[in-house]
Coordinates of N, CA, C and O in Angstrom, one line a residue:
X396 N 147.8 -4.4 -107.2 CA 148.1 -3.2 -106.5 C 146.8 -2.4 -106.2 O 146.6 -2.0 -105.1
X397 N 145.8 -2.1 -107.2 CA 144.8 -1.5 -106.8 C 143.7 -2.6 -105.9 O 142.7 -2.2 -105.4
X398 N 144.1 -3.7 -105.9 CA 143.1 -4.5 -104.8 C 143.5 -4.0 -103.6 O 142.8 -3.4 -102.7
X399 N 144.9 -4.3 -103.6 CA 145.6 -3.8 -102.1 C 144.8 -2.5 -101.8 O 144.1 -2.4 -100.8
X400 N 144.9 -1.7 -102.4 CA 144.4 0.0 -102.1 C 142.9 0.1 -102.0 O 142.4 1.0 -101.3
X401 N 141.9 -1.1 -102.7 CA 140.6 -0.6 -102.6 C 140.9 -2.0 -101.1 O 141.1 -1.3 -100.1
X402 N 141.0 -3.0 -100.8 CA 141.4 -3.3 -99.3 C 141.8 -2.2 -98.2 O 141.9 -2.3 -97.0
X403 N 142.0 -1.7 -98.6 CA 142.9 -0.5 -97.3 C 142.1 0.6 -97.3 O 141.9 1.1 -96.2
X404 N 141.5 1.2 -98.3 CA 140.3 1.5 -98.4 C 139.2 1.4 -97.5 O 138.6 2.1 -96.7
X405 N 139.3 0.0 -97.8 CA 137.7 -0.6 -97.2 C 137.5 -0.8 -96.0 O 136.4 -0.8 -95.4
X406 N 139.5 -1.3 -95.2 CA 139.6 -1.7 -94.0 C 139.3 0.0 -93.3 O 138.6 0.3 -92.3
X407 N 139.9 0.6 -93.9 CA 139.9 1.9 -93.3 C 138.6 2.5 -93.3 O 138.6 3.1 -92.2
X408 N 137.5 2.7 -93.9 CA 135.6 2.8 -94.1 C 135.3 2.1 -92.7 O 134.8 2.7 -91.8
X409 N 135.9 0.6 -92.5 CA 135.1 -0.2 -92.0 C 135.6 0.3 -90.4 O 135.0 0.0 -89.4
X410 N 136.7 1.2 -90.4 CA 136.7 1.8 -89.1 C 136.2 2.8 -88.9 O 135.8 2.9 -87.7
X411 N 136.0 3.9 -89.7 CA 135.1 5.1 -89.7 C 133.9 4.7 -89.3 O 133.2 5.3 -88.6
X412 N 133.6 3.1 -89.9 CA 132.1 3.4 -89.6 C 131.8 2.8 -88.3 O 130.7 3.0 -87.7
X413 N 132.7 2.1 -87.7 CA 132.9 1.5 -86.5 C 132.7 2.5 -85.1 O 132.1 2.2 -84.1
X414 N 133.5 3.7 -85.4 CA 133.7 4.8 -84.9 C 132.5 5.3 -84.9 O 131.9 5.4 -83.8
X415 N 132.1 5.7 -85.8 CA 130.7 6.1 -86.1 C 129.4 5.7 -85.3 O 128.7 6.5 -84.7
X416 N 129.3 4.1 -85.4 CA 128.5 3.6 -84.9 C 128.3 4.1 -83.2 O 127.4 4.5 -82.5
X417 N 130.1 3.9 -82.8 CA 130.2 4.3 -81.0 C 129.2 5.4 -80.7 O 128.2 5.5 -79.9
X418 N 130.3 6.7 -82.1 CA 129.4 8.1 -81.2 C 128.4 8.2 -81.5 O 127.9 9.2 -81.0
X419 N 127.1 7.3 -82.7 CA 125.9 7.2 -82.6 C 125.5 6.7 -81.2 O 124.8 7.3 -80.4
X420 N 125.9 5.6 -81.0 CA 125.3 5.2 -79.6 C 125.4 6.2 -78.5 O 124.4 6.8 -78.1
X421 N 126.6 6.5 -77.9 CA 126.6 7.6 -77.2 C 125.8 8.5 -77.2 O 125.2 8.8 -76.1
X422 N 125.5 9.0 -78.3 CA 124.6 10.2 -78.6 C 123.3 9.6 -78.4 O 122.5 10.3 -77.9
X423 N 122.9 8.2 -78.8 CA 121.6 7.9 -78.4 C 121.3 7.8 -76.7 O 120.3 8.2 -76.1
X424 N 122.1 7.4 -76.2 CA 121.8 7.3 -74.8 C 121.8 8.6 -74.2 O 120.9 8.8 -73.4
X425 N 122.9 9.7 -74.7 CA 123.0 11.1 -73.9 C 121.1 11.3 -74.3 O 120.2 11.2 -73.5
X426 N 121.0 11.7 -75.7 CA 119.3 11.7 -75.9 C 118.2 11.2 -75.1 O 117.2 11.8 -74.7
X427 N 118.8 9.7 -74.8 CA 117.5 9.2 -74.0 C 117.6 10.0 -72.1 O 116.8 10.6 -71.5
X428 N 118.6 9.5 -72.0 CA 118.9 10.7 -70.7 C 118.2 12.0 -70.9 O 117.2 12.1 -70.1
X429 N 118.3 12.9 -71.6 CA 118.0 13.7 -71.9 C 116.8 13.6 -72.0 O 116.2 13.7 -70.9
X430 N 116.2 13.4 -72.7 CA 114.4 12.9 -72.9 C 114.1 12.6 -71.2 O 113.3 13.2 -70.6
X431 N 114.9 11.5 -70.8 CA 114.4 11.4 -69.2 C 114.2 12.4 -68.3 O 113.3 12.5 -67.5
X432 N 115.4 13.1 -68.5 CA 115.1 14.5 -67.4 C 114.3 15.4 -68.2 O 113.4 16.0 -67.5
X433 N 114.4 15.8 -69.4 CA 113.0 16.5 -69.4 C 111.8 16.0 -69.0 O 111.0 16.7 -68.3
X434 N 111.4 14.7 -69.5 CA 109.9 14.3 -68.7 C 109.9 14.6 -67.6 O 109.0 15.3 -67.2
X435 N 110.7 14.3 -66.7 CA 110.7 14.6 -65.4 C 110.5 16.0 -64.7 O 109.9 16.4 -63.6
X436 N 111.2 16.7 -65.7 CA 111.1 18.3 -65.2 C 109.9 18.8 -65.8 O 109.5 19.9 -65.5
X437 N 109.6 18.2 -66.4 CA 108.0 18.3 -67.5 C 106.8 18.0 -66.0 O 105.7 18.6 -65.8
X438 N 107.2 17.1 -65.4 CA 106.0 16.4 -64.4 C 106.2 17.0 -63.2 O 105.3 16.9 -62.4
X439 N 107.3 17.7 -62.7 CA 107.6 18.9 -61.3 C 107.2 19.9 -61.9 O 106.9 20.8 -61.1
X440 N 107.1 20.3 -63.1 CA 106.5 21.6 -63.6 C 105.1 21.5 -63.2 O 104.6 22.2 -62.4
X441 N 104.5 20.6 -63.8 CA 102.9 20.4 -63.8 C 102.3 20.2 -62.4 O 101.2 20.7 -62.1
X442 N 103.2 19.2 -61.5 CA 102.9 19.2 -60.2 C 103.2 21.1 -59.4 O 102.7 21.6 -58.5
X443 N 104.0 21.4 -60.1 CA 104.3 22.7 -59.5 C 102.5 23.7 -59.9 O 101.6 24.1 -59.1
X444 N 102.7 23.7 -61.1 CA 101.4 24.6 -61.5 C 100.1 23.7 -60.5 O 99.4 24.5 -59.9
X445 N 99.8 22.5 -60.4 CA 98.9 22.3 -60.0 C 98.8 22.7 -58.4 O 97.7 22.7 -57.9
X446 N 100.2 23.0 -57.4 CA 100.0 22.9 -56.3 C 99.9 24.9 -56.6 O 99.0 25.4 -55.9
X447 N 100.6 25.5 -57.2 CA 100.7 27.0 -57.3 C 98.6 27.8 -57.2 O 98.0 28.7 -56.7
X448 N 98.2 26.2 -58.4 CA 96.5 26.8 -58.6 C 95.6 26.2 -57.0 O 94.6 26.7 -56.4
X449 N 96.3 25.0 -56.9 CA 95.4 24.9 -55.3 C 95.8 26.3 -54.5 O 94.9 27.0 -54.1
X450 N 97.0 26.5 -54.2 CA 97.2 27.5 -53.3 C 96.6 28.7 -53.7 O 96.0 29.4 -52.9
X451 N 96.7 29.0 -55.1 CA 95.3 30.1 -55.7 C 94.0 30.0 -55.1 O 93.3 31.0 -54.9
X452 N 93.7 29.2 -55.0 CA 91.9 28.8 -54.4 C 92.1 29.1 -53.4 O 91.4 30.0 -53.0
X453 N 93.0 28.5 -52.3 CA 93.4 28.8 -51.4 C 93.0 30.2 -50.4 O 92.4 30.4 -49.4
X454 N 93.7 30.9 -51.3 CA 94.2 32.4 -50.9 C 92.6 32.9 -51.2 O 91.8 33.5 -50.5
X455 N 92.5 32.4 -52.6 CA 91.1 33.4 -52.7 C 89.8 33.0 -52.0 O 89.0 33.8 -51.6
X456 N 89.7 31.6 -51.7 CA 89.0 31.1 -50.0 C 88.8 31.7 -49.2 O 87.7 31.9 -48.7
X457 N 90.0 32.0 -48.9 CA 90.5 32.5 -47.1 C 90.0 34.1 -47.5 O 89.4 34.9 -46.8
X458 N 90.4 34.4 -49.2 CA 90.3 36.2 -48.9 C 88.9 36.3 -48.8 O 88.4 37.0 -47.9
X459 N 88.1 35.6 -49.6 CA 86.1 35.9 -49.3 C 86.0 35.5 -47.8 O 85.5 36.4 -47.1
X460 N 86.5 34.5 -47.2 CA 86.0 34.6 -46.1 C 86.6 35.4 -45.2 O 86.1 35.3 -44.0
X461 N 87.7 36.3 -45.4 CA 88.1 37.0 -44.6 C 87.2 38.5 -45.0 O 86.7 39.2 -44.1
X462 N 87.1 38.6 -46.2 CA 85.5 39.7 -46.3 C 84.2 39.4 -45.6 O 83.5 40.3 -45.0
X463 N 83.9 38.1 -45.7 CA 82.7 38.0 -45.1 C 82.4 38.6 -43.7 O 81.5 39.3 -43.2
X464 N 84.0 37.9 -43.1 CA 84.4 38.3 -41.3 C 83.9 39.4 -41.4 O 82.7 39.6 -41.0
X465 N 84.7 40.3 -41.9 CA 85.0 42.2 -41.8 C 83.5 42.7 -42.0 O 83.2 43.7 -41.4
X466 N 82.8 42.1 -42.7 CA 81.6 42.8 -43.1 C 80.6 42.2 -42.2 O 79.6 43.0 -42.2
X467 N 80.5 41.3 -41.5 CA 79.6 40.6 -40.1 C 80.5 41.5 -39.0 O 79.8 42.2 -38.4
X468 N 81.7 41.6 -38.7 CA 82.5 42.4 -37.6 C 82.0 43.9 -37.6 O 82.0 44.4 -36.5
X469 N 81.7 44.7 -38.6 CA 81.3 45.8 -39.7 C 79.5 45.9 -38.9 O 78.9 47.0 -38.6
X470 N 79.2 45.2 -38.9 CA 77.6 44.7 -38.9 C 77.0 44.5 -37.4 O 76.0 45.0 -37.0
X471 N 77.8 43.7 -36.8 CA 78.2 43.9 -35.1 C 78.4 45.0 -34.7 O 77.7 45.4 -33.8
X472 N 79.5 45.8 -35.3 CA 79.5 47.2 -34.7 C 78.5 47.7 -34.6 O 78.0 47.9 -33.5
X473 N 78.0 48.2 -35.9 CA 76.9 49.7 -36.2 C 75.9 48.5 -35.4 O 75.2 49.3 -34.6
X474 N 75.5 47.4 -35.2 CA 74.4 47.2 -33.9 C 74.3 47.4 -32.9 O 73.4 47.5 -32.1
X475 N 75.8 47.5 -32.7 CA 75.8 47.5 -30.8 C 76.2 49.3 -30.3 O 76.5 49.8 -29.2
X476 N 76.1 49.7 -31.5 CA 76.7 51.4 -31.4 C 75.3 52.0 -30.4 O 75.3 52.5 -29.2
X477 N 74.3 51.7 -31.4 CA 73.2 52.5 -30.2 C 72.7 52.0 -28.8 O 72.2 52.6 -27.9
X478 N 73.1 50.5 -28.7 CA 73.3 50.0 -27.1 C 74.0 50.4 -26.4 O 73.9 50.4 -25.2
X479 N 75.5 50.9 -27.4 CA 76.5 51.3 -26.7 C 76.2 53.2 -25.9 O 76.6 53.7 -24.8
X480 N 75.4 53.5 -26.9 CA 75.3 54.8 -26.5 C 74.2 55.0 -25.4 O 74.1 56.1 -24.9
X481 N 73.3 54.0 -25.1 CA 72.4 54.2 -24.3 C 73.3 53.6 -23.2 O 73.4 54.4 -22.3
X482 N 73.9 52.6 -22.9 CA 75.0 52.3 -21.9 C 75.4 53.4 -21.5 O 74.9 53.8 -20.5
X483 N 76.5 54.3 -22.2 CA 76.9 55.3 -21.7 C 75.7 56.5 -21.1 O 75.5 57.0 -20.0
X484 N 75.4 56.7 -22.0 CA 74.1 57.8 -21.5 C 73.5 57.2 -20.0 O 73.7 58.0 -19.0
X485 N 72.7 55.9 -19.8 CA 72.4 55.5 -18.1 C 73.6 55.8 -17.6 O 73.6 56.7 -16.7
X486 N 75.0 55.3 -17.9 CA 75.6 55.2 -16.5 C 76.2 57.0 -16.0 O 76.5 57.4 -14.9
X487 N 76.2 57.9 -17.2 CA 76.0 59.7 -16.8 C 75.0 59.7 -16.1 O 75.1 60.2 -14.9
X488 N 73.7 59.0 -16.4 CA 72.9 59.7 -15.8 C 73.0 59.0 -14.5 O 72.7 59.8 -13.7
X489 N 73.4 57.7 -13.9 CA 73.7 57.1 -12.7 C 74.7 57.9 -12.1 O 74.8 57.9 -10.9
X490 N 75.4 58.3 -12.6 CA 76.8 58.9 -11.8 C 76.2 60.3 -11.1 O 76.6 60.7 -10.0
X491 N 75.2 60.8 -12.1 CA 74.7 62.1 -11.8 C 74.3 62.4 -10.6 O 74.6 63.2 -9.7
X492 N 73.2 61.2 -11.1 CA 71.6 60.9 -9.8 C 72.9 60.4 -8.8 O 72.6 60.4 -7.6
X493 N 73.8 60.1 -8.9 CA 74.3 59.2 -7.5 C 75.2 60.7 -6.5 O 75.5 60.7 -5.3
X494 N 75.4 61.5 -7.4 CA 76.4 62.6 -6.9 C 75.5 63.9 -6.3 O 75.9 64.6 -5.4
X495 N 73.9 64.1 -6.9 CA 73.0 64.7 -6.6 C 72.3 63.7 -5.3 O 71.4 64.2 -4.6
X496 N 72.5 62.8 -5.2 CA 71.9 62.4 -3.8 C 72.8 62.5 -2.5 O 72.4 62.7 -1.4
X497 N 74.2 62.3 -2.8 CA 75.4 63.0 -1.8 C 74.8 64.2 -1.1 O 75.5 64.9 -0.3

């Protein structure tokens, strides 16, 4: 009688662990899946930061050379101001001389 019971026992263990074994596997693959999509989101992260710091260089590129512009455009001006003002100044005084010879 107690063989019977440590048998029924045993058969009954040998399904627990049968069972066991499934949702270990399960759980191993959900894990590996898991492991997979994080590497993956691990390597669009890093591709992300790396395209986010090119486009940093980028921006800060374009902004020095967009100072440089402004400050040669800046530099252009104040040169051509006193050509500008002697332009104006001859053509008064052409308009002048041309209205005093009428």
């Amino acid at each position: 009688d107690e063989l019977g019971s440590l048998q029924e026992r045993s058969s009954s263990l040998e399904s627990q662990c049968a069972t066991l074994e499934e949702e270990v596997r399960g759980q191993a693959v959900s894990l590996q899946e898991a492991a997979s999509a994080a590497r993956l989101k691990d390597e669009e992260m890093k591709k992300g930061a790396s395209e986010r710091k090119q486009l940093e260089n980028t921006i800060n590129r374009l902004s020095a050379e967009l100072k440089d512009a402004l400050a040669n455009r800046d530099k252009a001006l104040l040169e051509l101001k006193e050509p500008m003002a002697k332009i104006s100044q001859l053509s008064a005084d052409l308009e002048r001389k041309t209205k005093e010879a009428e």
